[in-house]
Amino acid sequence: MAVNQPGSRTALLSPAARTGARLVRSFAERETKALYKRNLLGWLWSLLKPLTTVAVYSLVFGVIYRAAPPATANGQAEVFALYLFSGLVVWNAFSTIVNGSMRWMDGVSELRKKIYFPTETALVGGAVATLLQSSLEALVLVLIMTAMANVSWTLVFLPVAMLLAAMFALGLGFAAAVVNARYRDIQHLTTIVLSIGFFTVPIVYTPDIVPERAYGLPMARLVELNPLNSVIAVARDAVYFLEVPDAADLATAAAWSLSVFALGLAFFRRRSMAISEEP
Amino acid sequence: MSGPSREPEPAVEVAEVSKRFRLELNRPTSVKEAVIRFGRRDVRHLWALRDVSLAIEQGSFFGLIGHNGSGKSTLLRLMAGIHRPTSGRIAARGRLSALLELGSGFHPELTGRENVFLNGAMLGLGRRQMAAAMDEIIDFSGVGDQIDAPVKIYSSGMYMRLGFSVAVNVEPEILLVDEVIAVGDEEFQQRCLHHMESLRAGGTTIVLVSHDTALVRRLCDRVGWLDAGRLRSVGDPDEVVDAYLVAVADRDGESGAAGR
């Protein structure tokens, strides 16, 4: 059979990996198009939402409550909005991927009943599209920081933080997607858990204002133990404090993200076959 | 890819395959329901296939016949890798393209062209390879300019034609076809049949599920007859089809046999 030989560019990968990569690309393109085809402002439109969030929270916490942001590296960019934005960029990627996973799964579940393909590629594709979108947000943040002369090579750790957040989110998303395929109320539950989750991570507040104990709970310790806290801390060090992230934070973030991703994927692979067999 | 005749390994090998489906009546669709009905659930198991073994030789045209619900489509899905056997082993050697039902494997939100690429990716073909085949695919399907419209607005005929066109134009080594040629107009049916014959001439192994016994007799080299999930017989098309028709006649009146 005369089958064209694959180009040398991708020949390094195994056939299965190549197929997977192509599918991820297809699904990522589809997600990106679906997001921006519908409106004229396109990509700009999508920036409006995070910027509005930053504006609203800055107004409430920065202006009304007069929360003081910690000092930046150059001592000139102490704007609460920027402190907030540097955490929000990571959180947005995280929550969009967790929520999106269920939608991406539903989008291909009919398809998967008719043709075999590794279903996880649809979720990874969605996550890639989300990361592209988040990079745009991150770019805006970096541009503002540049305008305020608060930049350094430590920026390279920002993509690392975003990637770790994405893997963490995908791990959770894999699990949520297969459970949601059977029990439809999981998506509502996830929305609730995520909106609570947002306030358990120091994004709109600084870690040092968390009381040691409250309601008999060791609050500060709990916030510190939250695995997402480490990821956000890495991002903030990179873009706000311009410090090399704490090795402990980096290690914690990486360990959590990689293990949650691996566990989620394993669970997904075990269960997704059964879903495609349902009538 | 191994040489066509040097290795007489079968293209598709089915070894003692059984498939059990889990059916649940009124399955809870939310956690809330599941908690409320905890312990009171009506789960049944259905054996769609029992101990089926067969080997389909490379380059042959294999037909699968049987009543509705006899397990033909399940067997095809197992070959396509969509389902996994409950027990036994199934192996398909070579690039496999499947056309299992109307417009198999299309994403409704994507355009025809995007779906062609997506299908290609699922079959292990890259963009360049699909781009090269694109004109032929569009041509064969006859969808014309609509190729750039989302497939959800396609008529069922266009859906099916594009599906078939992709499945046959990707140079599959194994082609699985379930009933689809029964739909569509006469002219397209004829083109499909011609195309399948030329694929077979080129060495493609074809597995066809059909209720059309005349078609099966005409096209197939070998035929398998599935009855209630078991392989009743396999062999020469005329013999198997005759035996099947006798059984259908015997059963007649019982269930208005195989209407389509």
Coordinates of C-alpha atoms in Angstrom, one line a residue:
Chain A
M1 CA 0.0 0.0 0.0
A2 CA 1.4 3.3 -1.0
V3 CA 1.1 5.4 2.1
N4 CA 3.0 8.6 2.1
Q5 CA 5.8 8.7 4.5
P6 CA 5.5 11.2 7.3
G7 CA 7.7 14.3 7.0
S8 CA 11.0 14.3 8.8
R9 CA 9.8 17.1 11.1
T10 CA 7.6 14.8 13.0
A11 CA 9.3 11.5 12.3
L12 CA 10.9 11.5 15.7
L13 CA 7.6 10.8 17.4
S14 CA 5.9 7.4 17.4
P15 CA 2.9 7.0 15.2
A16 CA 0.5 7.1 18.2
A17 CA 2.1 10.2 19.6
R18 CA 1.9 11.9 16.2
T19 CA -1.7 11.0 15.9
G20 CA -2.3 12.4 19.4
A21 CA -0.4 15.6 18.6
R22 CA -2.5 16.1 15.4
L23 CA -5.7 15.6 17.3
V24 CA -4.7 18.0 20.0
R25 CA -4.0 20.5 17.4
S26 CA -7.3 20.0 15.7
F27 CA -9.2 20.3 18.9
A28 CA -7.3 23.3 20.0
E29 CA -8.0 25.1 16.7
R30 CA -11.6 24.2 17.0
E31 CA -11.8 25.7 20.5
T32 CA -10.0 28.8 19.5
K33 CA -12.2 29.4 16.5
A34 CA -15.4 28.7 18.5
L35 CA -14.3 31.3 21.0
Y36 CA -13.5 34.1 18.5
K37 CA -15.4 33.5 15.4
R38 CA -18.7 34.7 16.8
N39 CA -17.7 38.3 17.5
L40 CA -16.0 41.2 15.8
L41 CA -13.7 42.2 18.6
G42 CA -12.3 38.7 18.6
W43 CA -9.3 38.4 20.9
L44 CA -9.7 41.8 22.4
W45 CA -13.2 40.9 23.6
S46 CA -11.8 38.0 25.5
L47 CA -9.4 40.3 27.3
L48 CA -12.3 42.4 28.5
K49 CA -13.4 39.8 31.1
P50 CA -10.2 39.5 33.0
L51 CA -9.6 43.2 32.8
T52 CA -13.0 43.9 34.2
T53 CA -12.4 41.4 37.0
V54 CA -9.2 43.2 37.9
A55 CA -11.0 46.6 37.8
V56 CA -13.8 45.5 40.0
Y57 CA -11.7 43.7 42.6
S58 CA -9.2 46.6 42.6
L59 CA -12.1 49.0 43.3
V60 CA -13.5 46.9 46.1
F61 CA -10.3 45.8 47.8
G62 CA -7.8 48.4 46.6
V63 CA -9.9 51.6 46.8
I64 CA -12.7 50.8 49.2
Y65 CA -10.9 48.5 51.6
R66 CA -7.5 50.1 50.9
A67 CA -5.6 46.9 50.8
A68 CA -2.0 47.7 50.6
P69 CA -0.1 45.6 48.1
P70 CA 3.4 44.4 49.0
A71 CA 6.4 46.2 47.6
T72 CA 7.5 45.3 44.1
A73 CA 11.1 44.9 43.1
N74 CA 11.6 48.5 41.9
G75 CA 9.4 49.9 44.6
Q76 CA 7.3 51.8 42.1
A77 CA 4.6 49.4 40.9
E78 CA 2.7 48.9 44.1
V79 CA -0.7 48.9 42.5
F80 CA -3.2 46.6 44.0
A81 CA -4.6 45.8 40.6
L82 CA -1.2 44.5 39.4
Y83 CA -0.8 42.3 42.5
L84 CA -4.2 40.9 41.8
F85 CA -3.7 40.5 38.1
S86 CA -0.5 38.5 38.6
G87 CA -2.4 35.9 40.5
L88 CA -5.6 36.1 38.5
V89 CA -3.8 35.2 35.2
V90 CA -2.9 31.9 36.7
W91 CA -6.2 31.3 38.4
N92 CA -8.2 32.1 35.2
A93 CA -6.2 29.5 33.2
F94 CA -6.8 27.0 36.0
S95 CA -10.6 27.5 36.4
T96 CA -11.3 27.7 32.7
I97 CA -9.6 24.4 32.1
V98 CA -11.4 22.6 34.9
N99 CA -14.7 23.9 33.8
G100 CA -14.0 23.5 30.1
S101 CA -12.9 19.9 30.5
M102 CA -16.5 18.8 31.0
R103 CA -17.7 20.7 27.9
W104 CA -14.8 19.5 25.8
M105 CA -15.7 15.9 26.8
D106 CA -19.4 16.4 25.9
G107 CA -18.4 17.9 22.6
V108 CA -16.7 14.7 21.4
S109 CA -18.7 12.0 23.3
E110 CA -21.0 11.4 20.3
L111 CA -18.1 11.4 18.0
R112 CA -16.2 8.9 20.1
K113 CA -19.1 6.4 19.8
K114 CA -18.6 6.3 16.1
I115 CA -14.9 6.4 15.6
Y116 CA -12.0 5.5 17.8
F117 CA -9.5 8.2 19.0
P118 CA -7.9 8.9 22.3
T119 CA -10.6 11.0 23.9
E120 CA -8.1 12.8 26.2
T121 CA -6.8 14.6 23.2
A122 CA -10.0 16.7 23.1
L123 CA -9.4 17.9 26.7
V124 CA -5.7 18.5 26.1
G125 CA -6.6 20.5 22.9
G126 CA -9.1 22.6 24.9
A127 CA -6.4 23.2 27.5
V128 CA -3.9 24.3 24.9
A129 CA -6.4 26.8 23.5
T130 CA -7.0 28.1 27.0
L131 CA -3.3 28.5 27.6
L132 CA -3.0 30.5 24.4
Q133 CA -5.7 32.8 25.6
S134 CA -4.1 33.1 29.0
S135 CA -0.8 33.9 27.4
L136 CA -2.5 36.9 25.9
E137 CA -3.6 38.0 29.4
A138 CA -0.1 37.4 30.7
L139 CA 1.3 39.5 27.9
V140 CA -0.9 42.4 28.8
L141 CA 0.3 42.0 32.4
V142 CA 3.9 42.0 31.3
L143 CA 3.4 45.0 29.1
I144 CA 2.0 47.0 32.0
M145 CA 4.9 45.9 34.2
T146 CA 7.3 46.9 31.5
A147 CA 5.7 50.3 31.3
M148 CA 6.2 50.6 35.1
A149 CA 9.8 49.5 34.7
N150 CA 9.2 46.4 36.8
V151 CA 10.7 43.7 34.7
S152 CA 13.4 41.1 35.0
W153 CA 14.5 37.8 33.5
T154 CA 12.5 36.1 36.3
L155 CA 9.6 36.4 33.9
V156 CA 10.7 33.1 32.4
F157 CA 9.1 31.5 35.5
L158 CA 5.6 32.8 34.6
P159 CA 5.1 30.4 31.7
V160 CA 6.3 27.6 34.1
A161 CA 3.6 28.6 36.6
M162 CA 1.0 28.7 34.0
L163 CA 1.9 25.3 32.6
L164 CA 1.9 23.8 36.1
A165 CA -1.5 25.4 36.7
A166 CA -2.8 24.0 33.4
M167 CA -1.6 20.5 34.2
F168 CA -3.1 20.6 37.7
A169 CA -6.4 21.8 36.2
L170 CA -6.3 19.1 33.5
G171 CA -5.8 16.4 36.0
L172 CA -8.9 17.6 37.9
G173 CA -10.7 18.2 34.6
F174 CA -10.0 14.6 33.4
A175 CA -11.7 13.3 36.6
A176 CA -14.6 15.8 36.5
A177 CA -15.2 15.1 32.8
V178 CA -15.7 11.3 33.2
V179 CA -17.8 11.7 36.3
N180 CA -19.9 14.4 34.7
A181 CA -20.5 12.2 31.7
R182 CA -22.5 10.1 34.0
Y183 CA -23.8 12.4 36.7
R184 CA -24.7 15.6 35.1
D185 CA -24.8 17.7 38.3
I186 CA -21.1 17.5 38.7
Q187 CA -20.6 20.6 36.5
H188 CA -22.8 22.7 38.8
L189 CA -20.9 21.3 41.8
T190 CA -17.6 22.2 40.1
T191 CA -18.7 25.8 39.5
I192 CA -19.5 26.1 43.2
V193 CA -16.3 24.5 44.4
L194 CA -14.3 26.7 42.0
S195 CA -15.9 29.9 43.2
I196 CA -15.1 29.0 46.8
G197 CA -11.7 27.9 45.7
F198 CA -10.9 31.3 44.3
F199 CA -11.0 32.8 47.8
T200 CA -8.9 30.0 49.4
V201 CA -5.9 31.2 47.4
P202 CA -4.3 34.5 48.1
I203 CA -5.3 36.3 45.0
V204 CA -7.4 39.2 46.2
Y205 CA -5.6 39.2 49.5
T206 CA -2.0 38.8 50.6
P207 CA -0.9 35.7 52.5
D208 CA 0.4 37.8 55.4
I209 CA -3.0 39.2 56.4
V210 CA -4.5 35.8 56.9
P211 CA -5.1 35.3 60.7
E212 CA -3.2 32.5 62.4
R213 CA -6.4 31.0 63.7
A214 CA -10.1 31.7 63.0
Y215 CA -13.2 29.7 64.0
G216 CA -10.8 27.2 65.6
L217 CA -9.1 26.5 62.3
P218 CA -5.4 27.1 61.5
M219 CA -6.3 29.5 58.7
A220 CA -2.8 30.6 57.7
R221 CA -1.6 27.1 57.6
L222 CA -4.5 26.0 55.5
V223 CA -3.9 28.7 52.9
E224 CA -0.2 27.8 52.9
L225 CA -1.0 24.1 52.3
N226 CA -3.3 24.8 49.4
P227 CA -1.3 23.4 46.5
L228 CA -2.5 26.1 44.2
N229 CA -1.0 28.7 46.5
S230 CA 2.5 27.5 45.5
V231 CA 1.7 27.8 41.8
I232 CA 0.4 31.4 42.4
A233 CA 3.4 32.2 44.5
V234 CA 5.7 31.1 41.7
A235 CA 3.8 33.3 39.2
R236 CA 3.9 36.3 41.6
D237 CA 7.6 35.9 42.3
A238 CA 8.2 35.8 38.6
V239 CA 6.3 38.8 37.5
Y240 CA 5.6 41.0 40.6
F241 CA 8.4 40.6 43.0
L242 CA 10.9 39.8 40.3
E243 CA 12.6 37.1 42.4
V244 CA 13.6 33.7 41.5
P245 CA 10.8 31.6 42.9
D246 CA 11.3 29.8 46.2
A247 CA 12.6 26.3 45.4
A248 CA 10.2 24.8 47.9
D249 CA 7.3 26.5 46.2
L250 CA 8.5 25.4 42.8
A251 CA 9.0 21.8 44.0
T252 CA 5.6 21.7 45.7
A253 CA 3.8 23.1 42.7
A254 CA 5.5 20.7 40.3
A255 CA 4.9 17.7 42.5
W256 CA 1.2 18.4 42.9
S257 CA 0.6 19.4 39.3
L258 CA 2.4 16.4 37.9
S259 CA 0.8 13.9 40.2
V260 CA -2.7 15.3 39.9
F261 CA -2.3 15.3 36.1
A262 CA -1.0 11.7 36.1
L263 CA -3.7 10.4 38.4
G264 CA -6.4 12.2 36.5
L265 CA -5.2 10.9 33.2
A266 CA -5.0 7.3 34.5
F267 CA -8.6 7.6 35.9
F268 CA -9.8 9.1 32.6
R269 CA -8.3 6.3 30.5
R270 CA -9.8 3.7 32.7
R271 CA -13.3 5.2 32.6
S272 CA -13.6 6.9 29.2
M273 CA -14.0 3.6 27.3
A274 CA -17.0 2.7 29.3
I275 CA -18.6 6.0 28.5
S276 CA -18.3 5.5 24.8
E277 CA -20.1 2.2 25.2
E278 CA -23.2 3.7 26.7
P279 CA -26.3 3.7 24.5
Chain B
M1 CA 3.7 -2.1 6.8
S2 CA 4.4 -5.7 6.0
G3 CA 4.5 -7.0 2.4
P4 CA 1.1 -8.0 1.0
S5 CA 1.7 -11.7 0.3
R6 CA 4.9 -12.6 2.1
E7 CA 3.2 -12.8 5.5
P8 CA -0.1 -14.6 5.4
E9 CA -1.1 -13.1 8.6
P10 CA -4.8 -12.2 8.6
A11 CA -5.7 -8.5 8.4
V12 CA -8.3 -8.9 11.2
E13 CA -8.1 -11.6 13.8
V14 CA -10.9 -12.2 16.2
A15 CA -10.1 -14.8 18.9
E16 CA -12.8 -16.1 21.3
V17 CA -14.3 -12.6 21.6
S18 CA -17.2 -12.0 23.9
K19 CA -18.7 -8.7 24.6
R20 CA -21.1 -7.9 27.4
F21 CA -22.9 -4.6 27.7
R22 CA -24.1 -3.2 31.0
L23 CA -27.6 -1.9 30.7
E24 CA -29.2 0.0 33.5
L25 CA -32.8 0.9 33.4
N26 CA -33.5 4.4 34.7
R27 CA -29.9 5.0 35.3
P28 CA -29.4 7.9 37.7
T29 CA -28.1 10.9 35.8
S30 CA -27.1 13.0 38.7
V31 CA -25.3 12.5 42.0
K32 CA -28.5 13.6 43.8
E33 CA -30.5 10.8 42.1
A34 CA -27.7 8.2 42.7
V35 CA -27.7 9.0 46.4
I36 CA -31.5 8.9 46.6
R37 CA -31.7 5.5 44.9
F38 CA -28.6 4.1 46.5
G39 CA -28.8 0.3 46.5
R40 CA -32.0 0.1 44.4
R41 CA -30.7 0.0 40.9
D42 CA -31.8 -2.1 38.0
V43 CA -28.7 -3.3 36.2
R44 CA -28.8 -5.9 33.5
H45 CA -26.1 -7.4 31.4
L46 CA -26.5 -8.2 27.8
W47 CA -24.1 -10.5 25.9
A48 CA -23.9 -9.0 22.5
L49 CA -21.2 -11.5 21.3
R50 CA -20.3 -14.9 22.6
D51 CA -17.0 -16.7 21.8
V52 CA -16.7 -15.4 18.3
S53 CA -13.5 -16.4 16.5
L54 CA -12.7 -15.6 12.9
A55 CA -9.8 -14.5 10.7
I56 CA -10.2 -12.2 7.8
E57 CA -7.5 -12.6 5.2
Q58 CA -5.6 -9.7 3.8
G59 CA -7.1 -8.3 0.7
S60 CA -10.3 -10.2 1.1
F61 CA -13.9 -8.9 1.0
F62 CA -15.7 -10.2 4.1
G63 CA -19.4 -10.0 4.7
L64 CA -21.3 -10.2 8.0
I65 CA -24.9 -11.1 7.9
G66 CA -27.5 -11.8 10.6
H67 CA -30.7 -10.6 12.2
N68 CA -31.1 -7.2 13.8
G69 CA -29.4 -7.4 17.2
S70 CA -27.3 -10.4 16.3
G71 CA -24.1 -8.6 17.1
K72 CA -22.9 -7.6 13.6
S73 CA -22.4 -3.9 14.4
T74 CA -20.9 -4.7 17.8
L75 CA -18.4 -6.9 16.1
L76 CA -17.5 -4.1 13.6
R77 CA -17.2 -1.6 16.5
L78 CA -14.8 -4.0 18.3
M79 CA -12.7 -4.3 15.1
A80 CA -12.7 -0.5 14.8
G81 CA -11.5 -0.2 18.4
I82 CA -14.5 1.8 19.5
H83 CA -15.4 -0.9 22.1
R84 CA -13.1 -3.3 23.9
P85 CA -14.0 -7.0 24.1
T86 CA -15.1 -8.2 27.5
S87 CA -13.0 -11.3 26.9
G88 CA -10.9 -12.6 24.0
R89 CA -8.6 -10.8 21.8
I90 CA -9.1 -8.8 18.6
A91 CA -6.3 -7.5 16.3
A92 CA -6.5 -5.4 13.2
R93 CA -3.3 -5.1 11.3
G94 CA -2.9 -2.0 9.2
R95 CA -4.5 1.4 8.9
L96 CA -8.1 1.1 9.5
S97 CA -10.9 3.3 8.3
A98 CA -14.4 2.7 9.4
L99 CA -17.8 3.9 8.2
L100 CA -20.1 2.7 10.8
E101 CA -23.1 4.8 10.5
L102 CA -24.4 7.9 8.8
G103 CA -21.6 10.5 8.8
S104 CA -19.4 8.6 11.1
G105 CA -17.1 10.6 13.1
F106 CA -18.0 14.2 12.2
H107 CA -18.0 17.0 14.7
P108 CA -21.2 18.9 14.1
E109 CA -19.7 22.3 14.8
L110 CA -16.8 22.0 12.5
T111 CA -16.9 22.6 8.7
G112 CA -16.7 19.8 6.3
R113 CA -13.1 20.6 5.5
E114 CA -12.1 20.8 9.2
N115 CA -13.8 17.5 9.7
V116 CA -11.9 15.9 6.9
F117 CA -8.6 17.0 8.6
L118 CA -9.9 15.8 12.0
N119 CA -10.9 12.4 10.5
G120 CA -7.5 12.2 8.9
A121 CA -5.8 12.9 12.2
M122 CA -7.9 10.1 13.8
L123 CA -6.7 7.8 11.1
G124 CA -3.1 8.8 11.6
L125 CA -2.8 11.0 8.6
G126 CA -1.2 14.4 8.6
R127 CA -2.4 17.7 7.3
R128 CA -0.3 17.5 4.1
Q129 CA -1.6 14.1 3.3
M130 CA -5.2 15.1 3.8
A131 CA -4.7 18.3 1.9
A132 CA -3.4 16.3 -1.0
A133 CA -6.5 14.1 -0.9
M134 CA -8.9 17.0 -0.3
D135 CA -9.9 17.7 -3.9
E136 CA -10.6 14.1 -4.5
I137 CA -12.6 13.8 -1.3
I138 CA -14.7 16.9 -2.1
D139 CA -15.2 15.8 -5.7
F140 CA -16.3 12.3 -4.8
S141 CA -18.7 13.5 -2.1
G142 CA -20.3 16.1 -4.3
V143 CA -20.8 18.5 -1.5
G144 CA -19.1 21.3 -3.5
D145 CA -18.9 24.7 -1.9
Q146 CA -20.7 23.5 1.2
I147 CA -17.4 21.9 2.3
D148 CA -16.7 25.1 4.2
A149 CA -20.0 25.1 6.0
P150 CA -20.5 23.4 9.4
V151 CA -21.6 19.9 8.9
K152 CA -24.5 20.4 11.2
I153 CA -26.3 22.1 8.4
Y154 CA -25.7 19.3 5.9
S155 CA -28.5 17.2 4.7
S156 CA -28.3 13.5 5.7
G157 CA -27.3 12.6 2.2
M158 CA -24.4 15.1 2.2
Y159 CA -23.3 13.9 5.6
M160 CA -23.2 10.3 4.4
R161 CA -21.5 11.1 1.1
L162 CA -18.8 13.1 2.7
G163 CA -18.3 10.4 5.4
F164 CA -18.0 7.7 2.8
S165 CA -15.7 9.9 0.6
V166 CA -13.3 10.4 3.5
A167 CA -13.3 6.7 4.6
V168 CA -12.5 5.4 1.1
N169 CA -10.1 8.2 0.0
V170 CA -7.5 7.8 2.7
E171 CA -6.0 4.7 1.3
P172 CA -7.2 2.5 4.1
E173 CA -5.6 -0.9 4.5
I174 CA -8.7 -2.2 6.2
L175 CA -12.1 -0.7 5.5
L176 CA -15.1 -1.4 7.8
V177 CA -18.5 -0.6 6.3
D178 CA -21.8 -0.9 8.2
E179 CA -24.9 -0.8 6.0
V180 CA -24.3 2.8 4.8
I181 CA -24.6 2.0 1.1
A182 CA -28.2 1.2 1.7
V183 CA -28.9 4.9 2.0
G184 CA -28.3 7.5 -0.6
D185 CA -29.4 7.7 -4.1
E186 CA -28.9 5.0 -6.7
E187 CA -26.2 6.8 -8.5
F188 CA -24.1 7.3 -5.3
Q189 CA -24.6 3.7 -4.3
Q190 CA -23.2 2.6 -7.6
R191 CA -20.2 4.8 -7.2
C192 CA -19.6 3.5 -3.7
L193 CA -19.7 -0.1 -4.8
H194 CA -17.3 0.7 -7.7
H195 CA -15.0 2.4 -5.4
M196 CA -15.0 -0.4 -2.9
E197 CA -14.3 -2.9 -5.7
S198 CA -11.3 -0.9 -6.9
L199 CA -10.0 -0.6 -3.3
R200 CA -10.2 -4.3 -3.0
A201 CA -8.4 -4.7 -6.3
G202 CA -5.7 -2.5 -4.7
G203 CA -5.3 -4.8 -1.8
T204 CA -7.6 -3.3 0.8
T205 CA -9.3 -5.7 3.2
I206 CA -13.0 -4.8 3.4
V207 CA -15.5 -5.9 6.0
L208 CA -19.1 -5.2 5.1
V209 CA -22.1 -5.6 7.3
S210 CA -25.3 -5.8 5.3
H211 CA -28.8 -7.1 5.2
D212 CA -28.7 -7.1 1.5
T213 CA -28.0 -10.8 0.8
A214 CA -27.8 -10.3 -3.0
L215 CA -25.1 -7.6 -2.5
V216 CA -23.2 -9.8 -0.1
R217 CA -23.3 -12.7 -2.6
R218 CA -22.1 -10.5 -5.4
L219 CA -19.2 -8.7 -3.5
C220 CA -17.9 -11.0 -0.8
D221 CA -15.2 -13.7 -0.8
R222 CA -16.3 -15.0 2.5
V223 CA -19.3 -14.5 4.7
G224 CA -19.9 -14.8 8.5
W225 CA -23.4 -15.3 9.9
L226 CA -24.0 -14.1 13.3
D227 CA -27.0 -15.3 15.3
A228 CA -27.8 -14.0 18.7
G229 CA -24.2 -13.1 19.3
R230 CA -22.7 -16.4 18.2
L231 CA -21.0 -17.1 14.9
R232 CA -23.4 -19.6 13.3
S233 CA -21.3 -20.3 10.3
V234 CA -18.5 -18.8 8.2
G235 CA -17.4 -19.6 4.7
D236 CA -18.5 -19.5 1.0
P237 CA -21.0 -16.7 0.4
D238 CA -23.5 -18.7 -1.4
E239 CA -23.6 -21.5 1.1
V240 CA -23.7 -19.2 4.2
V241 CA -26.4 -16.9 2.6
D242 CA -28.5 -19.9 1.6
A243 CA -28.4 -21.4 5.0
Y244 CA -29.2 -18.0 6.5
L245 CA -32.2 -17.5 4.2
V246 CA -33.5 -21.0 5.1
A247 CA -33.3 -20.1 8.7
V248 CA -35.0 -16.8 8.1
A249 CA -37.8 -18.6 6.3
D250 CA -38.1 -21.0 9.1
R251 CA -38.4 -18.3 11.6
D252 CA -40.8 -16.2 9.5
G253 CA -43.9 -15.0 11.2
E254 CA -42.1 -15.1 14.5
S255 CA -40.5 -11.7 14.2
G256 CA -41.1 -10.2 10.8
A257 CA -37.5 -11.0 10.1
A258 CA -34.9 -8.5 9.1
G259 CA -37.1 -5.8 7.6
R260 CA -34.5 -3.6 5.9

